[in-house]
Coordinates of C-alpha atoms and ligand atoms in Angstrom, one line a residue:
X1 CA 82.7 102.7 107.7
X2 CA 80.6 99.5 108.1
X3 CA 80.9 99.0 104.7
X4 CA 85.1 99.7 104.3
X5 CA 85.1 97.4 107.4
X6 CA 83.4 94.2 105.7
X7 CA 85.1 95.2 102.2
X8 CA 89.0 94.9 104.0
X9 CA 87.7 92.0 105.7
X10 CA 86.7 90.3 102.6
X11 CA 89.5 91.4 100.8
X12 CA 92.1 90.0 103.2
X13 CA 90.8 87.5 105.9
X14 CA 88.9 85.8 103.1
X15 CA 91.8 84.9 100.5
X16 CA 93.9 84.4 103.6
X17 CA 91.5 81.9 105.3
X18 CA 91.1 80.0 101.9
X19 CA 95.0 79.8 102.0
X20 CA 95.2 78.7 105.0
X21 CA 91.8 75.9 104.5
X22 CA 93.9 75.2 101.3
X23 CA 97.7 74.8 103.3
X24 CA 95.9 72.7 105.7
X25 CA 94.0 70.6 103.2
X26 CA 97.6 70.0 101.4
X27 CA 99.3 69.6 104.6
X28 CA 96.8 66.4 104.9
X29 CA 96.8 65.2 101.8
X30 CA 101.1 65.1 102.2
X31 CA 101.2 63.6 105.2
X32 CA 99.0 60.5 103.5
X33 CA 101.8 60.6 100.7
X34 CA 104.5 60.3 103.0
X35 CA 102.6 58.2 105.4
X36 CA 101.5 55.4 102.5
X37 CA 105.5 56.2 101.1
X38 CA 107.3 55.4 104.6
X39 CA 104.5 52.4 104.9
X40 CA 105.7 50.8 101.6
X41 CA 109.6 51.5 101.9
X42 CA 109.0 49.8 106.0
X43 CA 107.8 46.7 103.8
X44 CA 110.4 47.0 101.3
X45 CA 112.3 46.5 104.0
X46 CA 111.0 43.4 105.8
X47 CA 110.4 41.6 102.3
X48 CA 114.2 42.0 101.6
X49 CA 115.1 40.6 105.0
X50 CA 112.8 37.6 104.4
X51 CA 113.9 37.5 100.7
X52 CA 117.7 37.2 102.4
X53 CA 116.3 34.3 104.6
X54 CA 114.8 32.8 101.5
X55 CA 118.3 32.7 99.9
X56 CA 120.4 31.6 102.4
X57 CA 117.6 28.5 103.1
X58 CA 118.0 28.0 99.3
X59 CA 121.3 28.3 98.7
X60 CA 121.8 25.4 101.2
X61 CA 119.3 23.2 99.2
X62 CA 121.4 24.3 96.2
X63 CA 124.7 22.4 98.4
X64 CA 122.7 19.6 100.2
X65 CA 121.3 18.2 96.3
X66 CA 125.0 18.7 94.8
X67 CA 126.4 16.8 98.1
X68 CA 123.8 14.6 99.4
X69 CA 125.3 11.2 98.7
X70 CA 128.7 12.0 100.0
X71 CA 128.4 11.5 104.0
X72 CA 131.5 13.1 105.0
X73 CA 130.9 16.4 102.9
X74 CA 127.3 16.7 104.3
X75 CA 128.8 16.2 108.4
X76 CA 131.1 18.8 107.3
X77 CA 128.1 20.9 105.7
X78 CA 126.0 20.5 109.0
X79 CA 128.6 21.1 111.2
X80 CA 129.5 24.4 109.6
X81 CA 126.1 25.7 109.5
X82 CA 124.8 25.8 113.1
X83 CA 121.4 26.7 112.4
X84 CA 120.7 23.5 110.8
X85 CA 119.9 20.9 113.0
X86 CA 119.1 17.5 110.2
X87 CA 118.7 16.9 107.2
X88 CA 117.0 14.0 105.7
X89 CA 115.3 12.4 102.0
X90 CA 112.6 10.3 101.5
X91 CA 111.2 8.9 98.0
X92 CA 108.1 10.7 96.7
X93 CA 105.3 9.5 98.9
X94 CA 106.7 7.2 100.8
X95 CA 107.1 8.6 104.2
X96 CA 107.5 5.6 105.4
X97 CA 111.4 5.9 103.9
X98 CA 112.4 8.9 105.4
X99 CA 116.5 8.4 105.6
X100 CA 118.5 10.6 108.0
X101 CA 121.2 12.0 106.3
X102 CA 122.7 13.3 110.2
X103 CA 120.8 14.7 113.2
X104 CA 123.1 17.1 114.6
X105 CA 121.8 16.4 118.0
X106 CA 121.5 12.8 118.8
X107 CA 124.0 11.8 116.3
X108 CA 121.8 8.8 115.6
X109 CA 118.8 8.2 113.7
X110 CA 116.5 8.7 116.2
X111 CA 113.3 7.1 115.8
X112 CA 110.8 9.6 117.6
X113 CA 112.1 12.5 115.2
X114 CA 111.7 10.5 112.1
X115 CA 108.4 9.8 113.4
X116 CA 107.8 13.4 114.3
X117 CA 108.9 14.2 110.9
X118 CA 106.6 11.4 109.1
X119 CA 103.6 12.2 111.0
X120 CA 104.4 16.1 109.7
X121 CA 104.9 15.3 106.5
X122 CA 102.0 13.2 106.1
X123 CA 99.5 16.0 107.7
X124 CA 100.4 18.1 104.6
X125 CA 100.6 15.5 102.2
X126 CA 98.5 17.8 99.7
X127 CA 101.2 20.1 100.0
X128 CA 103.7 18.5 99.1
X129 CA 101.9 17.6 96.3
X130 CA 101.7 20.9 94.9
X131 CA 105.5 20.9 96.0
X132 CA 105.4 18.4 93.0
X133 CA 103.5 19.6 90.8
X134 CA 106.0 22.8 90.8
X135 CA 108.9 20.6 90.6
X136 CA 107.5 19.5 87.0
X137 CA 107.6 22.9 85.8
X138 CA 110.8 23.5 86.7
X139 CA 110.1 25.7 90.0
X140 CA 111.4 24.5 93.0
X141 CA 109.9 26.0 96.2
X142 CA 111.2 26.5 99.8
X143 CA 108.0 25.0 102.2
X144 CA 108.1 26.0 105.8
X145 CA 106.1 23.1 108.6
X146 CA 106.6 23.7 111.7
X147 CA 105.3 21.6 114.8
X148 CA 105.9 21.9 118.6
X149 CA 109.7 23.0 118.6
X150 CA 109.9 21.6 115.2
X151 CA 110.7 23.7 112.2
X152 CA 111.5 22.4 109.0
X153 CA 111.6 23.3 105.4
X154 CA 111.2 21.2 102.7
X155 CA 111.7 21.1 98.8
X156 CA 111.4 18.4 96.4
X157 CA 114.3 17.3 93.8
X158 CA 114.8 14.9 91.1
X159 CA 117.7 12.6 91.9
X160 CA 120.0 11.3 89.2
X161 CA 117.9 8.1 88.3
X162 CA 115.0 10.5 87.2
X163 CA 112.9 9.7 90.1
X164 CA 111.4 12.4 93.0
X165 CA 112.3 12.8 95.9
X166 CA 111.4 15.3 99.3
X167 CA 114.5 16.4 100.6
X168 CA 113.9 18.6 104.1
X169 CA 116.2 20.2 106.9
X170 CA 115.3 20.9 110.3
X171 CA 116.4 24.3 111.5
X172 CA 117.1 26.1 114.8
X173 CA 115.5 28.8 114.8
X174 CA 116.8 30.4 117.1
X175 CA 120.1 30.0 115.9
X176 CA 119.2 31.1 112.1
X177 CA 117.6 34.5 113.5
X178 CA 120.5 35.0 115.6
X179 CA 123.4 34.0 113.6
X180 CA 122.5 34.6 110.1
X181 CA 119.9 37.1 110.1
X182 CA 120.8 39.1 112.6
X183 CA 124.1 40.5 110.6
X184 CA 121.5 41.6 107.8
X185 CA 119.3 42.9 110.0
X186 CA 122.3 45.5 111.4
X187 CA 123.2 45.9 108.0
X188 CA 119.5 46.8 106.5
X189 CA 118.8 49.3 109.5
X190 CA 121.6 51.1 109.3
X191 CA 120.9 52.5 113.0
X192 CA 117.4 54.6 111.1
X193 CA 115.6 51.7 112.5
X194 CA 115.3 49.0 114.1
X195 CA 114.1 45.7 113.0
X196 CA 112.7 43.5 115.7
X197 CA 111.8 39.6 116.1
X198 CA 109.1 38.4 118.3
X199 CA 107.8 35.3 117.9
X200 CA 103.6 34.9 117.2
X201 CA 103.1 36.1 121.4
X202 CA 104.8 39.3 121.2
X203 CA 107.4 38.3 123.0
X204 CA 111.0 39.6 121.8
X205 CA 113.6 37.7 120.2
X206 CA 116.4 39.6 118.7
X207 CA 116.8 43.4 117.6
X208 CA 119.4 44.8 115.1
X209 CA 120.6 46.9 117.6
X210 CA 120.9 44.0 120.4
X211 CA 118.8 45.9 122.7
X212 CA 115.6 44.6 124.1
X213 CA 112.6 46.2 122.7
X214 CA 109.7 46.8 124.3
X215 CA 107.8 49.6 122.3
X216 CA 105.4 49.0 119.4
X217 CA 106.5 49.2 115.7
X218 CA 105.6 50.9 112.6
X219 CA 105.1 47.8 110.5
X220 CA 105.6 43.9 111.0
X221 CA 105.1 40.3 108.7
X222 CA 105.2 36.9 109.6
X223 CA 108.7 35.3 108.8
X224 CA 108.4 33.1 105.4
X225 CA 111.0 30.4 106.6
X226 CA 109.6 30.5 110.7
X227 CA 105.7 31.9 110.5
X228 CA 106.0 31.3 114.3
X229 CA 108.2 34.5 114.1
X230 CA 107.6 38.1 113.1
X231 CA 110.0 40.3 111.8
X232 CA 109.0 44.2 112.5
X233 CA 110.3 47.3 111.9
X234 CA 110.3 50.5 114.4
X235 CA 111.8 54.2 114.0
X236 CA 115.2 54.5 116.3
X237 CA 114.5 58.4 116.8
X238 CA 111.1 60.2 116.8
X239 CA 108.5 58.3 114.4
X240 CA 107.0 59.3 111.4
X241 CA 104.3 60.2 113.5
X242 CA 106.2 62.6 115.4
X243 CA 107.8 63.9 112.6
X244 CA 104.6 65.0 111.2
X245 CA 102.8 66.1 113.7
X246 CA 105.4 68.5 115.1
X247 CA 105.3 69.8 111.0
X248 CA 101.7 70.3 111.5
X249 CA 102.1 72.7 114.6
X250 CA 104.6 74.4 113.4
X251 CA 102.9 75.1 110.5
X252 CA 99.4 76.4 112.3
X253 CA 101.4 78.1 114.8
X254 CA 102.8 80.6 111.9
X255 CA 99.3 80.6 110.2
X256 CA 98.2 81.8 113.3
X257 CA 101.0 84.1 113.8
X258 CA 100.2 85.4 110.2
X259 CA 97.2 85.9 110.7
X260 CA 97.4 87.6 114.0
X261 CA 99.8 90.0 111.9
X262 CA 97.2 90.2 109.2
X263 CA 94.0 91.1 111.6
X264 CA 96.2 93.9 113.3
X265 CA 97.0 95.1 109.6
X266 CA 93.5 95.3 109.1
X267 CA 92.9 97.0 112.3
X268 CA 95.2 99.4 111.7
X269 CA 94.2 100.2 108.3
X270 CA 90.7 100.5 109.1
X271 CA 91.5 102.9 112.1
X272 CA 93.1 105.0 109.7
X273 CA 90.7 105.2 106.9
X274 CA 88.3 105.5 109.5
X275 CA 90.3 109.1 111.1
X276 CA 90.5 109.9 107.7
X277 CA 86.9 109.4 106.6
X278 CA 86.2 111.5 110.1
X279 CA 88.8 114.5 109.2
X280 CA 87.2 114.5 105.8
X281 CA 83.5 114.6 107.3
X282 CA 85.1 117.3 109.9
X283 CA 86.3 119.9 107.2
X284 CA 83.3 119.3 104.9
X285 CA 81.5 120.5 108.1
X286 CA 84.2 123.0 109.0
X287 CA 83.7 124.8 105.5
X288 CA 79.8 124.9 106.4
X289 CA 80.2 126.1 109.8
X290 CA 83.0 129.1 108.4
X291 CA 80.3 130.2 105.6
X292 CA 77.5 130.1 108.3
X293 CA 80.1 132.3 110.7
X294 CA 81.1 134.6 107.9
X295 CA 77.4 135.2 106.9
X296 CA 75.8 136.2 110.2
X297 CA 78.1 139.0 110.7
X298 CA 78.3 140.1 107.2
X299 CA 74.3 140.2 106.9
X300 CA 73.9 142.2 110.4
X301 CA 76.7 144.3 109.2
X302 CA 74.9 145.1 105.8
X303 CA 71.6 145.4 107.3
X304 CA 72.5 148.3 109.9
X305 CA 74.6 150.4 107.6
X306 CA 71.9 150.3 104.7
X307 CA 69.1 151.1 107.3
X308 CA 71.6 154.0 108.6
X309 CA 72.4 155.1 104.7
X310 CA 68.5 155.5 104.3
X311 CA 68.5 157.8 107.2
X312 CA 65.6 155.4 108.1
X313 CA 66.7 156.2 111.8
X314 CA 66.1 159.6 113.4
X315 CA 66.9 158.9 117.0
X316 CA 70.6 159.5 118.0
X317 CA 70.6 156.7 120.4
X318 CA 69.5 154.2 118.0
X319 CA 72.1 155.3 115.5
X320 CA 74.6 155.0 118.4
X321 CA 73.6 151.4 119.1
X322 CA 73.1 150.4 115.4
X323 CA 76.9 151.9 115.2
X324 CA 78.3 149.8 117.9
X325 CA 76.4 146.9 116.2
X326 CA 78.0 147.1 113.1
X327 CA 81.5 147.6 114.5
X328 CA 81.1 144.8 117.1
X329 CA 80.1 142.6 114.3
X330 CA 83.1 144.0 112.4
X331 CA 85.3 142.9 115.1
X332 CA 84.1 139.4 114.9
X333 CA 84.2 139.1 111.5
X334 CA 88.3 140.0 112.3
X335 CA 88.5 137.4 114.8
X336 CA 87.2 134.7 113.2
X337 CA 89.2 135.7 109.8
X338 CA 92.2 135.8 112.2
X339 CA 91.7 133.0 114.3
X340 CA 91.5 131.0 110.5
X341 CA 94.3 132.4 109.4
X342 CA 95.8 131.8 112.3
X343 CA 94.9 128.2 113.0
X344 CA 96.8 128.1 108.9
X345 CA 100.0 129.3 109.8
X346 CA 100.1 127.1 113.0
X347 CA 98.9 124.4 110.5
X348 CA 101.9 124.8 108.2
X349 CA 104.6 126.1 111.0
X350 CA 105.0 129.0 110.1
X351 CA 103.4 131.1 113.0
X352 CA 106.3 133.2 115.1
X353 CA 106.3 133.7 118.3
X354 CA 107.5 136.5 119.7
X355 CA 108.5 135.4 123.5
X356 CA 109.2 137.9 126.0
X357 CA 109.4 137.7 130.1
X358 CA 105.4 139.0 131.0
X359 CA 103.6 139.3 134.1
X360 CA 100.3 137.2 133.1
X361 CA 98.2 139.1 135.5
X362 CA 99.2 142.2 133.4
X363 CA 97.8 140.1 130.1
X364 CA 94.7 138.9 131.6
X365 CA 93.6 142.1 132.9
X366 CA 93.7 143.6 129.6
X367 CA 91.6 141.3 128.7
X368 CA 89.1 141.5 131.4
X369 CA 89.1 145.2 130.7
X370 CA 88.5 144.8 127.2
X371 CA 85.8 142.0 127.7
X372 CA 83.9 142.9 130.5
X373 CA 81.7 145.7 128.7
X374 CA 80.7 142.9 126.0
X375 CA 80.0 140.0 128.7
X376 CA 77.9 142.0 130.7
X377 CA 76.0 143.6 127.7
X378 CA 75.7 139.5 127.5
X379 CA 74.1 139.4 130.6
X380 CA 76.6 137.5 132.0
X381 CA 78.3 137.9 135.7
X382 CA 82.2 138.7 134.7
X383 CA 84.8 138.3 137.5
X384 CA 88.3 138.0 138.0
X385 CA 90.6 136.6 140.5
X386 CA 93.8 137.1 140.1
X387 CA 96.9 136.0 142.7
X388 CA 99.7 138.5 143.6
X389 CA 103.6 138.4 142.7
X390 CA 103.1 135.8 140.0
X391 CA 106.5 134.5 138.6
X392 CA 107.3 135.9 135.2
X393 CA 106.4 134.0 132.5
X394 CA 108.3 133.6 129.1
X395 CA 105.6 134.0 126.7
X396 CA 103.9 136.0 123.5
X397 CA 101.2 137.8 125.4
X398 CA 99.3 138.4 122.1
X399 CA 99.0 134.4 121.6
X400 CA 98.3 134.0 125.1
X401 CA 95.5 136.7 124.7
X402 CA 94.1 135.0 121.8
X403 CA 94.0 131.5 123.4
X404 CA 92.5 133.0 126.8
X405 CA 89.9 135.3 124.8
X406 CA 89.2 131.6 122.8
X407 CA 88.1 130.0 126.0
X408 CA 86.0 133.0 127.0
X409 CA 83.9 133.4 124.2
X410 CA 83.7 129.4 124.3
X411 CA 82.3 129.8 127.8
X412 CA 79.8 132.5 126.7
X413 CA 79.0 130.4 123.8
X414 CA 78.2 127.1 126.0
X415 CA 76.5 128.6 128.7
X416 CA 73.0 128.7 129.4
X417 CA 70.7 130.2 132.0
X418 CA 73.8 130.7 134.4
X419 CA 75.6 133.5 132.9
X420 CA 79.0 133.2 134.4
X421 CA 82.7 133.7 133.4
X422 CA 85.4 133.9 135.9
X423 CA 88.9 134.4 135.5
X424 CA 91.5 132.9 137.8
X425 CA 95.1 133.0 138.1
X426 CA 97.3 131.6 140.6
X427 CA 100.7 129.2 141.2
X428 CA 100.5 125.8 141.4
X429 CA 102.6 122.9 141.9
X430 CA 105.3 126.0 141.1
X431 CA 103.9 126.5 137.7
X432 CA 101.7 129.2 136.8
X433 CA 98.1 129.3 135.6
X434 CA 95.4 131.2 134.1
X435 CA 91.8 129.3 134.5
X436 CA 88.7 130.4 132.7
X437 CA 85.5 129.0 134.0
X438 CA 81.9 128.9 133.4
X439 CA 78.9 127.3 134.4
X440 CA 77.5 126.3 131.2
X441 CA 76.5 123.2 129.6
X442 CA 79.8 120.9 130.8
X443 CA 81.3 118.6 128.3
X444 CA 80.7 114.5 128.5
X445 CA 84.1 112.8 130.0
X446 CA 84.3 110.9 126.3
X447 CA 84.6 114.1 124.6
X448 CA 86.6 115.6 126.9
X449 CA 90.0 114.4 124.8
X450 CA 88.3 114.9 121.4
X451 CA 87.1 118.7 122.0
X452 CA 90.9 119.7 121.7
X453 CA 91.3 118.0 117.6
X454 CA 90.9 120.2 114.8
X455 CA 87.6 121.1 113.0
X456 CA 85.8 118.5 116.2
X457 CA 82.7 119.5 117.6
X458 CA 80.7 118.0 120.6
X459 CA 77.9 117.4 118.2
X460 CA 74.5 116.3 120.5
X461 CA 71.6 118.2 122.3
X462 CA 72.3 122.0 122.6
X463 CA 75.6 122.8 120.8
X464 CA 73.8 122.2 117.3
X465 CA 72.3 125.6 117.7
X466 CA 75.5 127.2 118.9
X467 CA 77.7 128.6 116.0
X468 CA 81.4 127.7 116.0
X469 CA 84.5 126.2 113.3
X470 CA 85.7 123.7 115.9
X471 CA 89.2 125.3 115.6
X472 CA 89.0 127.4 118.8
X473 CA 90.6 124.6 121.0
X474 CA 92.9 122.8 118.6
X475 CA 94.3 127.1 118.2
X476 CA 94.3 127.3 121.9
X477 CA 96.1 123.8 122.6
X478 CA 98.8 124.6 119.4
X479 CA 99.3 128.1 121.6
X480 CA 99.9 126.4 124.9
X481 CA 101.8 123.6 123.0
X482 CA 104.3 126.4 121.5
X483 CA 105.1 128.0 124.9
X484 CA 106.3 123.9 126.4
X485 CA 102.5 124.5 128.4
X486 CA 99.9 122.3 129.5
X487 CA 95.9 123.0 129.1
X488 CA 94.0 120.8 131.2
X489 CA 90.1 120.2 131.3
X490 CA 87.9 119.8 134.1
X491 CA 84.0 119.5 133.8
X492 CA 80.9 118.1 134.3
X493 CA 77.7 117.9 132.1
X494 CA 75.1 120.4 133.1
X495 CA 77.5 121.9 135.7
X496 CA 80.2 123.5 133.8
X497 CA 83.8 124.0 132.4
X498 CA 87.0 124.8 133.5
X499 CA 90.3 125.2 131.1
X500 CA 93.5 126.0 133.0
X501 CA 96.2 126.8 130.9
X502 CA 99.6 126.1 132.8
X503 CA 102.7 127.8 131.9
X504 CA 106.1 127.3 133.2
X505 CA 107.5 130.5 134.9
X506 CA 111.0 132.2 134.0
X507 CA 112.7 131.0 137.6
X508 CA 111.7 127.2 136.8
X509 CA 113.1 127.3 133.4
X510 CA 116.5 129.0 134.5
X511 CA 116.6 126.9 138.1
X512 CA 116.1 129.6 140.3
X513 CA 112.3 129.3 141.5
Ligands
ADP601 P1 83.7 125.7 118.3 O1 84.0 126.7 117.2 O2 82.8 124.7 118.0 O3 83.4 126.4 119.6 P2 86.1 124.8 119.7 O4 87.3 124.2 119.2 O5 86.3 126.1 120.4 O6 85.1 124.9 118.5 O7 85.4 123.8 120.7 C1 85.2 122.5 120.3 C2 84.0 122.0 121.0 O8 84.2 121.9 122.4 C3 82.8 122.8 120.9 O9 82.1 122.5 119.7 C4 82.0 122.5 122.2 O10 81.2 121.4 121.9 C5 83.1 122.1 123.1 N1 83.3 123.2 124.1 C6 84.4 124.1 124.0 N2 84.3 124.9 125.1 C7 83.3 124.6 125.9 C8 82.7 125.0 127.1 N3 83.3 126.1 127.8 N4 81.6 124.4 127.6 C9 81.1 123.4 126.9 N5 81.5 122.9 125.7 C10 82.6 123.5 125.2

């Protein structure tokens, strides 16, 4: 059994825990796919918003070179687009010429801007170098400086007359985020997300729902155009995250549930392989224990009529006794045949019953008639006690007979040095009984369920040396079953055994008791 145990377990826990090692594994290795997938599409996401800001800022350098020397048409351009505060050229280099086209705020050409601007432009003189040097290979390039509440963006150009020049505008930030990205932003998030502006503190500028936001997000960049902002991207329902992570228990709860289903499969299985392996054990033993019944009998039998056929015995007596011998031995040879073929036809359902309104003190008389002669030959103190004006029974008094005559020669069988067998009926709870009791060896509480199974033996101390098939009880219980009765047990180890078989009289059955 051991060995059908760890066999089913390897069989199915193992493969099943590998799958399960294996689904988990995958589950993992998923999630990281979908996690470094979500991660790239977030970006995708914020390099298109600040590839939209990129093109807007550009498109206006596009209009501010094709109008910059007509005053009127740039005041119109400036006043149209709110987000840009001034705009204003200067000759390569020379910082010292910057020329305000128009400052939106003061009107004028105020001199503490321009000087703002120069002292900007000449901190990242290097830069604008490069800005240059990009120019020459035909690559103009959007540079962001920011100072204080300053934020510019500058690009170079070559003017008519061939020579270079920086051309810048000063934006408003908050003004560009609001009114020209913010319309993309709605547009890109579609309500899936939301994309969120904070400037380089955290603290919240706009959201593409128009909602204040307050929660972390998934992903975030610096702004190309304003590196003092950050544009960021959060989940508007439950986040990846989430998402995953209620996938995940999901997933182990019905692995577990599996499994759960699996172990009581294997339970089940190996509690029936394992009754099956015990039946099997049971008959094997069964088939020895009939041969070893049959023989005793037969041998005696042979013995006594070969020693009478020799005429070996000359006293009367002793033929007398050798006589009885052989036909008592004869007689148990029947019964066991019988009870076998018997315990067959109960097997297959085909015993009949022949059921017939009896007075069981009438039945268990007979018996103790028939028996007494043999149990006290036995040594054994025989009595009976049986209660007066029993109800009538519905039963088949030879089945009845053969299951009470079972539990007596079981109580002759099982008893020791106290040689006692009582009989006992009686009326209890309105049902009436028939108890046999003895004061022999007792049966252990555990095998006090198991005793009444086919072909099962007690099989410890004392009973090995007792003969027996181990279908007396299951032939006595299949009786009592057949007639709607009830055979209960009580006993003790060492102290004895007493089977009462109950049976339910006429009056009960037909409502008049
Ligand atoms: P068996 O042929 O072995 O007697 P039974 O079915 O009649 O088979 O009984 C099953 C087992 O129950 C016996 O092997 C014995 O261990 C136990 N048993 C039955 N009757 C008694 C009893 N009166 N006292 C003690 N043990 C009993």
């Amino acid at each position: 059994m051991k060995k059908i145990g760890i066999i089913l377990i390897l069989i199915i826990i193992l493969p099943v825990g590998f799958l399960i090692f294996n689904e988990i594994g995958k589950l993992n290795d998923t999630e990281k796919v979908l996690e470094e997938t979500y991660k790239n599409q977030l970006e995708a996401i914020l390099f298109s918003v600040n590839q939209y800001s990129d093109d807007i800022v550009n498109s206006w350098a596009n209009k501010i070179i094709e109008i910059k020397n007509d005053r009127s048409s740039l005041r119109n351009f400036i006043t149209d687009n709110l987000a840009i505060k001034s705009i204003f050229s200067l000759t390569k280099n020379n910082f010292e010429s910057i020329h305000f086209v128009f400052d939106k705020q003061t009107e004028t050409q105020s001199d503490s801007i321009r000087k703002l601007i120069g002292s900007l432009l000449f901190a990242n003189e290097n830069l604008i170098d490069k800005l240059f040097e990009y120019q020459k290979s035909g690559y103009r390039k959007l540079e962001p400086l920011n100072r204080d509440n300053l934020s510019i963006v500058i690009f170079t150009n070559q003017n008519a007359s061939g020579s270079d020049e920086l051309i810048g505008l000063a934006i408003n930030p908050d003004l560009f985020v609001r009114k020209i990205l913010l319309p993309r932003l709605q547009q890109v998030s579609q309500n899936q997300f939301r994309i969120v502006i904070r400037d380089s503190n955290d603290r919240f500028i706009i959201s593409s729902d128009n909602k204040e936001f307050t929660g972390g997000v998934e992903s975030e960049k610096p702004m190309w155009l304003l590196p003092q902002y950050k544009v960021g991207i959060a989940f508007a329902g439950p986040t990846i995250q989430d998402l995953i992570r209620s996938r995940a228990t999901n997933n182990i709860l019905l692995i577990g549930v599996l499994l759960m289903i699996l172990l009581a499969a294997v339970v089940f299985v190996y509690s029936a392989v394992k009754k099956e392996l015990e039946l099997a054990q049971l008959k094997a033993d069964f088939v020895s224990n009939v041969s070893h019944e049959l023989r005793t009998p037969l041998a005696l039998i042979s013995m006594f009529a070969e020693t009478l056929e020799l005429d070996r015995v000359k006293n009367d007596e002793k033929k007398k006794e050798y006589y009885s011998i052989i036909s008592q031995e004869a007689n148990r040879l029947g019964r066991i045949v019988n009870s076998i073929l018997n315990f067959a036809k109960m097997e297959a359902g085909k015993r009949k019953f022949n059921f017939e309104p009896t007075n069981l003190n009438d039945v268990i008389e007979n018996i103790f008639q028939t028996y007494s002669y043999h149990l006290y030959n036995k040594g054994f103190k025989f009595e009976k006690y049986l209660t007066d004006s029993l109800p009538a029974v519905r039963i088949d008094s030879e089945a009845i007979s053969e299951a009470v005559i079972n539990l007596i020669d079981n109580a002759i069988k099982y008893s020791n040095e106290k040689k006692e067998v009582i009989l006992r009926t009686g009326i209890s709870d309105r049902k009436v009984y028939v108890e046999v009791s003895d004061k022999g060896i007792g049966i252990a509480p555990d095998e006090q369920k198991k005793i009444f199974d086919k072909f099962y033996r007690v099989s410890s101390g004392l009973i090995h040396n007792v003969k027996g098939t181990g279908i007396g009880l299951s032939l006595v219980k299949q009786i009592v079953d057949a007639h709607n009765g009830k055979i209960e047990l009580e006993s003790k180890t060492g102290a004895g055994s007493t089977f009462r078989i109950i049976l339910f009289p006429i009056q009960i059955i037909e409502g008049v008791f």
